[in-house]
Coordinates of C-alpha atoms in Angstrom, one line a residue:
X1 CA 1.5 -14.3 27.0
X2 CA 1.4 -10.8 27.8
X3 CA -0.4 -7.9 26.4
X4 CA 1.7 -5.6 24.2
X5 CA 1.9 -2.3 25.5
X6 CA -0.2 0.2 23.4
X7 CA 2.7 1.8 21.8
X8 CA 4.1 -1.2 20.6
X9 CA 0.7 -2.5 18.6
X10 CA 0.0 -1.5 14.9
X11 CA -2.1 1.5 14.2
X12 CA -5.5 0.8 13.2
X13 CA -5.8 -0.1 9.1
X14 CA -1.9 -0.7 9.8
X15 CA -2.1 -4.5 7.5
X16 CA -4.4 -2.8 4.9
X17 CA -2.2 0.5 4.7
X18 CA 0.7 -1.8 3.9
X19 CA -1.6 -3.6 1.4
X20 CA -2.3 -0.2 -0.2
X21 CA 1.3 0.4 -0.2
X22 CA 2.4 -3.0 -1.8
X23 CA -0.4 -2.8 -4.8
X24 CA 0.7 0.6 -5.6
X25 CA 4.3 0.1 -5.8
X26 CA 3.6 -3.0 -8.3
X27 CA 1.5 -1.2 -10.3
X28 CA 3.7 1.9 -10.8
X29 CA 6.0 -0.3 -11.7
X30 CA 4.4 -2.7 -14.2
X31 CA 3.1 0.8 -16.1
X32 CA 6.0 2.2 -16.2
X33 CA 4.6 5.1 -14.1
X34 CA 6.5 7.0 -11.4
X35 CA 6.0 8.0 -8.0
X36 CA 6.3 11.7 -8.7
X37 CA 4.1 11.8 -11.2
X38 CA 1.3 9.5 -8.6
X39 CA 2.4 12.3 -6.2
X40 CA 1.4 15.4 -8.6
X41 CA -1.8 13.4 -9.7
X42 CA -2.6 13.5 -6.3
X43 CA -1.5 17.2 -5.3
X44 CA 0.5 16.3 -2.9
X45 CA 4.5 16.5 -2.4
X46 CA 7.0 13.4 -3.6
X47 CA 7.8 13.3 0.3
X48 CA 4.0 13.0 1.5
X49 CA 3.5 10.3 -1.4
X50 CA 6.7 8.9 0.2
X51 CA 5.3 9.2 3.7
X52 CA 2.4 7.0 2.3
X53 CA 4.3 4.1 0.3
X54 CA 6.2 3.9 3.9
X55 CA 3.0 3.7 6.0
X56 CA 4.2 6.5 8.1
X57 CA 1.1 8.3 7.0
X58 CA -2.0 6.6 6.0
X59 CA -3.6 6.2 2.6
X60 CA -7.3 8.2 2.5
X61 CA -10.5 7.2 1.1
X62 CA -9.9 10.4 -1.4
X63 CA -6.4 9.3 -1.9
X64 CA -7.6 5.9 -2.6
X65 CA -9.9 6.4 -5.0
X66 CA -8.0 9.4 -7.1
X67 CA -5.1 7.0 -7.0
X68 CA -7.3 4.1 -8.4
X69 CA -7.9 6.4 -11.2
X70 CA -4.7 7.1 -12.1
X71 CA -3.6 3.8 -11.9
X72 CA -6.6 2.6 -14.2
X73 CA -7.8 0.5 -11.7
X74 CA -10.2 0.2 -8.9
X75 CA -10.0 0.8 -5.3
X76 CA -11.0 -3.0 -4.2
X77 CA -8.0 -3.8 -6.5
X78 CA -5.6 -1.5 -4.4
X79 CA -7.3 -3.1 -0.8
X80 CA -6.9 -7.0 -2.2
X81 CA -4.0 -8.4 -0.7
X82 CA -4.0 -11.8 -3.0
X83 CA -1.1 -10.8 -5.2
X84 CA 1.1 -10.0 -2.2
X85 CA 0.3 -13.2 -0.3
X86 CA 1.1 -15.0 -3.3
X87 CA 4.6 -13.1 -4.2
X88 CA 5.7 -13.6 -0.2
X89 CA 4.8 -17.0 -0.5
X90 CA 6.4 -17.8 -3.6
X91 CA 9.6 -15.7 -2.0
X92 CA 9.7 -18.4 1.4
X93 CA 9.2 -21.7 -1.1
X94 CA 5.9 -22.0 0.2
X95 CA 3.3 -23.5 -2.2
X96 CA -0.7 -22.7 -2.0

């Protein structure tokens, strides 16, 4: 099988961005917490917090950890990709 071509591969911390992504979205979700107000807890614009939930830009070890805090969580919480394993799973019929 042939090599992809370098444009075509997924940016380094690409799987674990998306992690990141997935976790937060859940969790601002089960507490009732928006994404504008994740956005102004992290000083940044709706559109850059948008930017990150769409893994267009990537998720920081500052951002990680301030968003952990907001979230009332930790930051190996937001890296563990268990949850969203299990819910894609579930989603295809697949059993553990």
């Amino acid at each position: 099988m042939a090599d992809k071509k370098q444009d075509d591969r997924e940016p380094a911390g690409g799987y674990e961005q998306r992690v990141v992504s997935w976790n937060v979205a859940a969790l601002l979700a089960d507490r009732k917490l928006s994404k504008a107000s994740l956005a102004a807890a992290l000083g940044i614009t709706r559109q850059s917090l948008y930017a990150k939930m769409k893994c267009s830009t990537v998720w920081t070890v500052p951002d990680l950890a301030e968003t952990a805090e907001f979230l009332g969580t930790s930051v190996q919480s937001l890296l563990d990709d268990r949850l969203m394993r299990s819910v894609k799973a579930s989603l295809n019929g697949q059993t553990d």
